[in-house]
Amino acid sequence: NQGSNKYQLYTSAFRIMNSNISGDLSLEADLHQALEREELELYYQPKISVQTGKIHSAEALLRWNHPQLGIIAPNKIIPLAEATGLMDKIDKWVLRKVCHQIKIWHRAKFDFLKVAVNLSGHQFKQSDLFHQLTTLLFELNINPNFLELELTEQVLVESIKSNIQRLNSIKNLGVQISLDDFGTGYSSLGYLHQFPFDILKIDRCFISNINSNTKNATITQFMIEMAHKLNLKVVAEGVETQGELDFLIEHKCDEVQGYLFSYPLTVRDFEKLLNSNRIFIKSSDCNSDLSI
Ligand code: C2E
Ligand code: MG
Ligand code: MG
Ligand code: MG
């Protein structure tokens, strides 16, 4: 009711007061069948390399094609899945699906493409995650460098020491690790360097008012510089305007992702975009600061 692109979190007490629960209960029942009915789908949103101006990788984003309600976003699916004990099944399905998609794209002519998958906290804690990954990589014979795992700070802060170890063993497989939504969680500067990240993703909340909010501009600039000093690549999330892009190019952000370039797309539409060989950022844009 508050418009699109919004979600609302409720405490359980508020949910009951709101008597919203009956709706959710039927959704919970539906989700049980969603996997078997193949109603879950992964959309892919491109990440553009600032250097080449072309698609360099993609992020897989979960959608549920509900037969009555239409497309349901992950912010609704994931809490439901957690509440109904379906998270494990869905997490496994997502990881397998992404690995299969990498295989398919690499067999086709898109062998440059890296694909990122979001790991839930639940998934990261599973003792068989490492086994799942090694099995999938081996079974499908995919180069681990083309699989990226996106994790948020929330997932990692609980037991830092063992999480560093877990992440190290995954990283040793050759899988890429990125820190998602950076800047929105706990201030992690103290232990950031202890985790074996390859990529830092700056959250959209810093990007979306970068041209008007000088504080956010300063923070973003600082985050990019800091990441580079720690040998991390930087991706900016939620880039929507040319002004935002200009700022990010000027401050040497490595990759950009957002509605300015593309919404998350179905496999079919993503392949169309790949086939178009589109150049999203012209090199004249990238060199514009050299004249200063
Ligand atoms: P995220 O990983 O930070 O993903 C970025 C979110 O921002 C996505 O929302 C994407 O559609 C949206 N977005 C991208 N560009 C723009 C933009 O320019 N403007 C705006 N306003 N939004 C943009 P989405 O797909 O609704 O996903 C939300 C979150 O749900 C994700 O945040 C991620 O944490 C989680 N998620 C998505 N798919 C999965 C999944 O397969 N497994 C798990 N565990 N979590 C997932
Ligand atoms: Mg993500
Ligand atoms: Mg994010
Ligand atoms: Mg997020």
Short mmCIF file of C-alpha atoms and ligand atoms in Angstrom, two decimals:
data_model
loop_
_atom_site.label_atom_id
_atom_site.label_comp_id
_atom_site.label_asym_id
_atom_site.label_seq_id
_atom_site.Cartn_x
_atom_site.Cartn_y
_atom_site.Cartn_z
CA ASN A 1 0.00 0.00 0.00
CA GLN A 2 2.98 2.28 0.49
CA GLY A 3 4.11 1.91 -3.12
CA SER A 4 6.58 -0.36 -4.84
CA ASN A 5 10.17 -1.11 -3.84
CA LYS A 6 9.31 -1.10 -0.15
CA TYR A 7 9.06 -3.76 2.44
CA GLN A 8 7.90 -3.65 6.02
CA LEU A 9 9.10 -5.74 8.92
CA TYR A 10 6.69 -6.63 11.70
CA THR A 11 7.35 -8.04 15.13
CA SER A 12 5.31 -11.14 15.78
CA ALA A 13 3.14 -9.19 18.24
CA PHE A 14 2.36 -6.59 15.64
CA ARG A 15 1.57 -9.28 13.11
CA ILE A 16 -1.04 -10.78 15.39
CA MET A 17 -2.48 -7.36 16.21
CA ASN A 18 -2.57 -6.69 12.55
CA SER A 19 -4.39 -10.03 12.07
CA ASN A 20 -2.23 -10.50 9.02
CA ILE A 21 -1.44 -14.01 10.08
CA SER A 22 -4.05 -15.89 8.11
CA GLY A 23 -2.65 -14.54 4.85
CA ASP A 24 0.84 -15.57 5.85
CA LEU A 25 -0.28 -19.04 6.86
CA SER A 26 -1.65 -19.80 3.43
CA LEU A 27 1.52 -18.39 1.91
CA GLU A 28 3.52 -20.72 4.13
CA ALA A 29 1.54 -23.66 2.80
CA ASP A 30 2.06 -22.43 -0.75
CA LEU A 31 5.81 -22.15 -0.27
CA HIS A 32 5.94 -25.83 0.63
CA GLN A 33 4.73 -26.64 -2.85
CA ALA A 34 6.56 -23.88 -4.66
CA LEU A 35 9.74 -25.87 -5.14
CA GLU A 36 7.98 -28.96 -6.50
CA ARG A 37 5.84 -26.82 -8.77
CA GLU A 38 8.96 -25.05 -9.98
CA GLU A 39 7.60 -21.65 -9.01
CA LEU A 40 10.93 -20.43 -7.69
CA GLU A 41 13.15 -18.71 -10.21
CA LEU A 42 16.49 -16.97 -10.22
CA TYR A 43 16.76 -13.59 -11.90
CA TYR A 44 20.16 -12.22 -12.84
CA GLN A 45 21.32 -8.63 -12.55
CA PRO A 46 24.48 -7.62 -14.40
CA LYS A 47 27.48 -6.02 -12.75
CA ILE A 48 29.33 -3.76 -15.15
CA SER A 49 33.10 -3.38 -15.19
CA VAL A 50 33.96 0.31 -15.17
CA GLN A 51 37.17 -0.45 -17.04
CA THR A 52 35.58 -2.22 -20.01
CA GLY A 53 32.06 -0.81 -19.73
CA LYS A 54 30.74 -4.33 -20.29
CA ILE A 55 29.01 -7.02 -18.25
CA HIS A 56 31.58 -8.75 -16.12
CA SER A 57 29.41 -10.74 -13.77
CA ALA A 58 25.87 -11.32 -12.58
CA GLU A 59 24.11 -11.58 -9.24
CA ALA A 60 21.46 -14.25 -8.85
CA LEU A 61 18.34 -12.94 -7.11
CA LEU A 62 15.52 -15.16 -5.94
CA ARG A 63 11.91 -14.69 -7.10
CA TRP A 64 8.76 -16.67 -6.47
CA ASN A 65 6.22 -16.76 -9.28
CA HIS A 66 3.13 -17.19 -7.15
CA PRO A 67 0.19 -18.42 -9.23
CA GLN A 68 -2.23 -15.89 -7.67
CA LEU A 69 -0.08 -13.15 -6.19
CA GLY A 70 2.45 -12.73 -8.98
CA ILE A 71 6.15 -12.23 -8.37
CA ILE A 72 7.20 -12.30 -4.72
CA ALA A 73 10.55 -10.77 -3.66
CA PRO A 74 13.18 -12.39 -1.43
CA ASN A 75 12.46 -10.08 1.49
CA LYS A 76 9.12 -11.83 1.75
CA ILE A 77 10.24 -15.32 0.72
CA ILE A 78 13.19 -15.66 3.10
CA PRO A 79 11.41 -14.89 6.40
CA LEU A 80 8.63 -17.26 5.30
CA ALA A 81 11.15 -19.95 4.44
CA GLU A 82 12.86 -19.50 7.81
CA ALA A 83 9.56 -19.68 9.67
CA THR A 84 8.55 -22.87 7.90
CA GLY A 85 11.90 -24.67 7.99
CA LEU A 86 12.21 -24.49 4.22
CA MET A 87 15.33 -22.35 4.18
CA ASP A 88 17.66 -25.31 3.91
CA LYS A 89 15.88 -26.69 0.87
CA ILE A 90 15.72 -23.31 -0.85
CA ASP A 91 19.36 -22.47 -0.09
CA LYS A 92 20.48 -25.78 -1.59
CA TRP A 93 18.26 -25.28 -4.61
CA VAL A 94 19.66 -21.77 -5.21
CA LEU A 95 23.29 -22.85 -4.99
CA ARG A 96 22.77 -25.83 -7.28
CA LYS A 97 20.78 -23.76 -9.76
CA VAL A 98 23.46 -21.07 -9.92
CA CYS A 99 26.23 -23.63 -10.47
CA HIS A 100 24.21 -25.24 -13.27
CA GLN A 101 23.68 -21.82 -14.82
CA ILE A 102 27.43 -21.11 -14.73
CA LYS A 103 27.98 -24.42 -16.49
CA ILE A 104 25.40 -23.60 -19.16
CA TRP A 105 26.75 -20.09 -19.77
CA HIS A 106 30.34 -21.25 -19.88
CA ARG A 107 29.47 -23.98 -22.36
CA ALA A 108 27.80 -21.35 -24.49
CA LYS A 109 30.05 -18.49 -25.49
CA PHE A 110 29.83 -16.63 -22.17
CA ASP A 111 32.87 -18.19 -20.58
CA PHE A 112 34.01 -14.85 -19.08
CA LEU A 113 30.97 -14.55 -16.85
CA LYS A 114 31.21 -14.82 -13.07
CA VAL A 115 28.02 -15.43 -11.11
CA ALA A 116 27.35 -14.37 -7.53
CA VAL A 117 24.94 -16.00 -5.13
CA ASN A 118 23.68 -14.55 -1.85
CA LEU A 119 24.30 -16.85 1.11
CA SER A 120 21.81 -16.76 3.95
CA GLY A 121 23.03 -16.84 7.54
CA HIS A 122 21.39 -20.21 7.86
CA GLN A 123 23.29 -21.52 4.85
CA PHE A 124 26.65 -20.23 6.00
CA LYS A 125 26.23 -22.00 9.35
CA GLN A 126 25.52 -25.39 7.79
CA SER A 127 28.35 -27.81 8.44
CA ASP A 128 27.88 -29.36 5.00
CA LEU A 129 28.27 -26.11 3.04
CA PHE A 130 31.88 -26.86 2.18
CA HIS A 131 30.91 -30.36 1.07
CA GLN A 132 28.04 -29.00 -1.03
CA LEU A 133 30.39 -26.59 -2.75
CA THR A 134 33.12 -29.11 -3.48
CA THR A 135 30.57 -31.63 -4.73
CA LEU A 136 28.93 -29.12 -7.07
CA LEU A 137 32.21 -27.74 -8.39
CA PHE A 138 33.57 -31.22 -9.01
CA GLU A 139 30.36 -32.74 -10.37
CA LEU A 140 29.81 -29.90 -12.82
CA ASN A 141 33.49 -29.31 -13.45
CA ILE A 142 33.26 -25.56 -13.16
CA ASN A 143 36.16 -23.25 -12.47
CA PRO A 144 35.60 -22.06 -8.86
CA ASN A 145 36.90 -18.58 -9.78
CA PHE A 146 33.61 -17.98 -11.58
CA LEU A 147 31.48 -18.58 -8.51
CA GLU A 148 31.14 -15.73 -6.03
CA LEU A 149 29.49 -15.91 -2.62
CA GLU A 150 27.95 -12.72 -1.23
CA LEU A 151 27.76 -12.54 2.55
CA THR A 152 26.55 -9.77 4.82
CA GLU A 153 28.18 -8.59 8.01
CA GLN A 154 25.26 -9.90 10.06
CA VAL A 155 26.04 -13.40 8.89
CA LEU A 156 29.69 -13.12 9.87
CA VAL A 157 29.79 -11.28 13.19
CA GLU A 158 28.34 -14.00 15.39
CA SER A 159 31.39 -16.14 15.94
CA ILE A 160 34.13 -14.35 14.15
CA LYS A 161 36.99 -16.74 14.73
CA SER A 162 35.31 -19.85 13.38
CA ASN A 163 33.71 -17.86 10.56
CA ILE A 164 37.13 -16.70 9.42
CA GLN A 165 38.25 -20.33 9.31
CA ARG A 166 35.14 -21.43 7.40
CA LEU A 167 35.54 -18.66 4.92
CA ASN A 168 39.24 -19.38 4.48
CA SER A 169 38.57 -23.00 3.58
CA ILE A 170 35.93 -21.95 1.04
CA LYS A 171 38.21 -19.28 -0.38
CA ASN A 172 40.97 -21.88 -0.75
CA LEU A 173 38.74 -23.70 -3.23
CA GLY A 174 39.14 -20.64 -5.47
CA VAL A 175 35.61 -19.38 -4.88
CA GLN A 176 35.33 -15.56 -4.71
CA ILE A 177 33.99 -14.02 -1.52
CA SER A 178 32.28 -10.66 -1.28
CA LEU A 179 31.01 -8.57 1.60
CA ASP A 180 27.48 -7.46 0.70
CA ASP A 181 25.64 -4.32 1.91
CA PHE A 182 28.85 -2.88 3.31
CA GLY A 183 28.33 0.03 5.64
CA THR A 184 24.89 -0.98 6.88
CA GLY A 185 25.88 -3.56 9.48
CA TYR A 186 28.10 -3.36 12.50
CA SER A 187 31.15 -1.25 12.00
CA SER A 188 33.50 -3.95 10.96
CA LEU A 189 36.63 -2.02 10.19
CA GLY A 190 38.43 -3.72 13.07
CA TYR A 191 38.09 -7.19 11.67
CA LEU A 192 37.39 -6.57 8.01
CA HIS A 193 40.96 -7.36 7.08
CA GLN A 194 40.81 -10.66 8.93
CA PHE A 195 38.19 -12.07 6.58
CA PRO A 196 39.43 -13.30 3.21
CA PHE A 197 37.18 -11.07 1.11
CA ASP A 198 37.90 -10.43 -2.56
CA ILE A 199 35.17 -7.86 -3.10
CA LEU A 200 33.42 -5.20 -1.10
CA LYS A 201 29.91 -4.16 -2.15
CA ILE A 202 28.94 -0.67 -1.05
CA ASP A 203 25.29 -0.59 -0.06
CA ARG A 204 22.75 1.35 -2.09
CA CYS A 205 21.93 3.65 0.84
CA PHE A 206 25.29 5.40 0.35
CA ILE A 207 24.97 5.56 -3.41
CA SER A 208 21.41 6.80 -3.78
CA ASN A 209 22.09 10.33 -2.53
CA ILE A 210 25.75 10.59 -3.29
CA ASN A 211 25.35 13.73 -5.39
CA SER A 212 23.41 15.68 -2.75
CA ASN A 213 24.70 14.27 0.53
CA THR A 214 28.33 15.25 0.96
CA LYS A 215 28.72 12.99 3.98
CA ASN A 216 27.71 9.92 2.01
CA ALA A 217 29.97 11.03 -0.81
CA THR A 218 32.88 11.29 1.61
CA ILE A 219 32.11 7.92 3.18
CA THR A 220 31.86 6.25 -0.23
CA GLN A 221 35.12 7.76 -1.38
CA PHE A 222 36.74 6.56 1.84
CA MET A 223 35.30 3.05 1.47
CA ILE A 224 36.67 2.75 -2.06
CA GLU A 225 40.13 3.94 -1.03
CA MET A 226 40.18 1.70 2.02
CA ALA A 227 39.08 -1.35 0.00
CA HIS A 228 41.77 -0.74 -2.59
CA LYS A 229 44.42 -0.43 0.10
CA LEU A 230 43.26 -3.80 1.43
CA ASN A 231 43.49 -5.20 -2.12
CA LEU A 232 39.75 -5.61 -2.49
CA LYS A 233 37.70 -4.83 -5.58
CA VAL A 234 34.75 -2.50 -5.06
CA VAL A 235 31.24 -2.89 -6.43
CA ALA A 236 28.65 -0.12 -5.99
CA GLU A 237 25.09 -1.38 -5.54
CA GLY A 238 21.91 0.34 -6.63
CA VAL A 239 23.35 2.81 -9.14
CA GLU A 240 20.36 4.59 -10.64
CA THR A 241 21.58 7.85 -12.15
CA GLN A 242 24.33 9.11 -14.43
CA GLY A 243 25.41 11.50 -11.66
CA GLU A 244 26.01 8.57 -9.31
CA LEU A 245 27.92 6.73 -12.01
CA ASP A 246 30.09 9.79 -12.73
CA PHE A 247 31.02 10.04 -9.06
CA LEU A 248 31.89 6.34 -8.89
CA ILE A 249 34.00 6.47 -12.05
CA GLU A 250 35.83 9.52 -10.76
CA HIS A 251 36.60 7.76 -7.49
CA LYS A 252 37.80 4.57 -9.17
CA CYS A 253 35.03 2.16 -8.23
CA ASP A 254 35.69 -1.12 -10.07
CA GLU A 255 32.18 -2.36 -10.85
CA VAL A 256 28.69 -0.93 -10.84
CA GLN A 257 25.29 -2.57 -10.53
CA GLY A 258 21.86 -1.00 -10.58
CA TYR A 259 18.74 0.00 -12.44
CA LEU A 260 20.73 2.54 -14.51
CA PHE A 261 22.15 -0.45 -16.39
CA SER A 262 19.56 -3.17 -15.91
CA TYR A 263 16.91 -4.56 -13.60
CA PRO A 264 17.38 -8.17 -12.52
CA LEU A 265 16.40 -10.26 -15.56
CA THR A 266 15.13 -13.73 -16.37
CA VAL A 267 17.74 -16.08 -17.85
CA ARG A 268 16.28 -15.47 -21.30
CA ASP A 269 16.45 -11.70 -21.06
CA PHE A 270 19.88 -11.80 -19.46
CA GLU A 271 21.15 -13.89 -22.37
CA LYS A 272 19.64 -11.40 -24.81
CA LEU A 273 21.54 -8.64 -23.07
CA LEU A 274 24.76 -10.66 -23.19
CA ASN A 275 24.25 -11.35 -26.86
CA SER A 276 23.75 -7.66 -27.58
CA ASN A 277 27.37 -7.11 -26.46
CA ARG A 278 26.25 -3.79 -25.11
CA ILE A 279 28.78 -1.28 -23.84
CA PHE A 280 27.20 0.40 -20.83
CA ILE A 281 29.99 2.86 -20.06
CA LYS A 282 31.88 4.54 -22.86
CA SER A 283 35.63 4.87 -22.43
CA SER A 284 35.37 8.64 -22.86
CA ASP A 285 33.33 8.65 -19.61
CA CYS A 286 36.03 6.69 -17.85
CA ASN A 287 38.85 8.94 -18.97
CA SER A 288 37.05 12.16 -18.19
CA ASP A 289 38.98 12.78 -14.98
CA LEU A 290 42.37 12.45 -16.66
CA SER A 291 42.13 15.98 -17.99
CA ILE A 292 42.02 17.46 -14.48
P1 C2E B 1 21.23 -7.77 -2.06
O1 C2E B 1 22.05 -8.99 -2.22
O2 C2E B 1 21.89 -6.58 -1.48
O3 C2E B 1 20.66 -7.46 -3.52
C1 C2E B 1 20.42 -6.18 -4.03
C2 C2E B 1 18.96 -5.83 -4.04
O4 C2E B 1 18.80 -4.51 -4.58
C3 C2E B 1 18.12 -6.72 -4.93
O5 C2E B 1 16.82 -6.76 -4.35
C4 C2E B 1 18.07 -5.95 -6.25
O6 C2E B 1 16.97 -6.29 -7.05
C5 C2E B 1 17.98 -4.54 -5.73
N1 C2E B 1 18.50 -3.55 -6.66
C6 C2E B 1 19.46 -3.69 -7.58
N2 C2E B 1 19.71 -2.54 -8.23
C7 C2E B 1 18.90 -1.62 -7.68
C8 C2E B 1 18.67 -0.21 -7.92
O7 C2E B 1 19.31 0.42 -8.77
N3 C2E B 1 17.75 0.40 -7.15
C9 C2E B 1 17.03 -0.26 -6.20
N4 C2E B 1 16.11 0.41 -5.53
N5 C2E B 1 17.21 -1.58 -5.95
C10 C2E B 1 18.13 -2.24 -6.67
P2 C2E B 1 16.04 -8.15 -4.19
O8 C2E B 1 16.20 -8.98 -5.41
O9 C2E B 1 14.66 -7.81 -3.72
O10 C2E B 1 16.84 -8.87 -3.03
C11 C2E B 1 16.86 -8.36 -1.72
C12 C2E B 1 17.80 -9.12 -0.84
O11 C2E B 1 17.37 -10.47 -0.65
C13 C2E B 1 19.20 -9.25 -1.44
O12 C2E B 1 19.94 -8.07 -1.17
C14 C2E B 1 19.73 -10.46 -0.71
O13 C2E B 1 20.22 -10.11 0.56
C15 C2E B 1 18.49 -11.29 -0.53
N6 C2E B 1 18.44 -12.37 -1.55
C16 C2E B 1 18.10 -12.28 -2.85
N7 C2E B 1 18.18 -13.48 -3.46
C17 C2E B 1 18.61 -14.36 -2.52
C18 C2E B 1 18.90 -15.76 -2.52
O14 C2E B 1 18.83 -16.46 -3.54
N8 C2E B 1 19.31 -16.31 -1.34
C19 C2E B 1 19.45 -15.56 -0.21
N9 C2E B 1 19.87 -16.18 0.92
N10 C2E B 1 19.19 -14.25 -0.17
C20 C2E B 1 18.77 -13.65 -1.30
MG MG B 2 23.79 -9.48 -2.84
MG MG B 3 23.49 -5.72 -1.22
MG MG B 4 20.72 -6.63 0.87
#
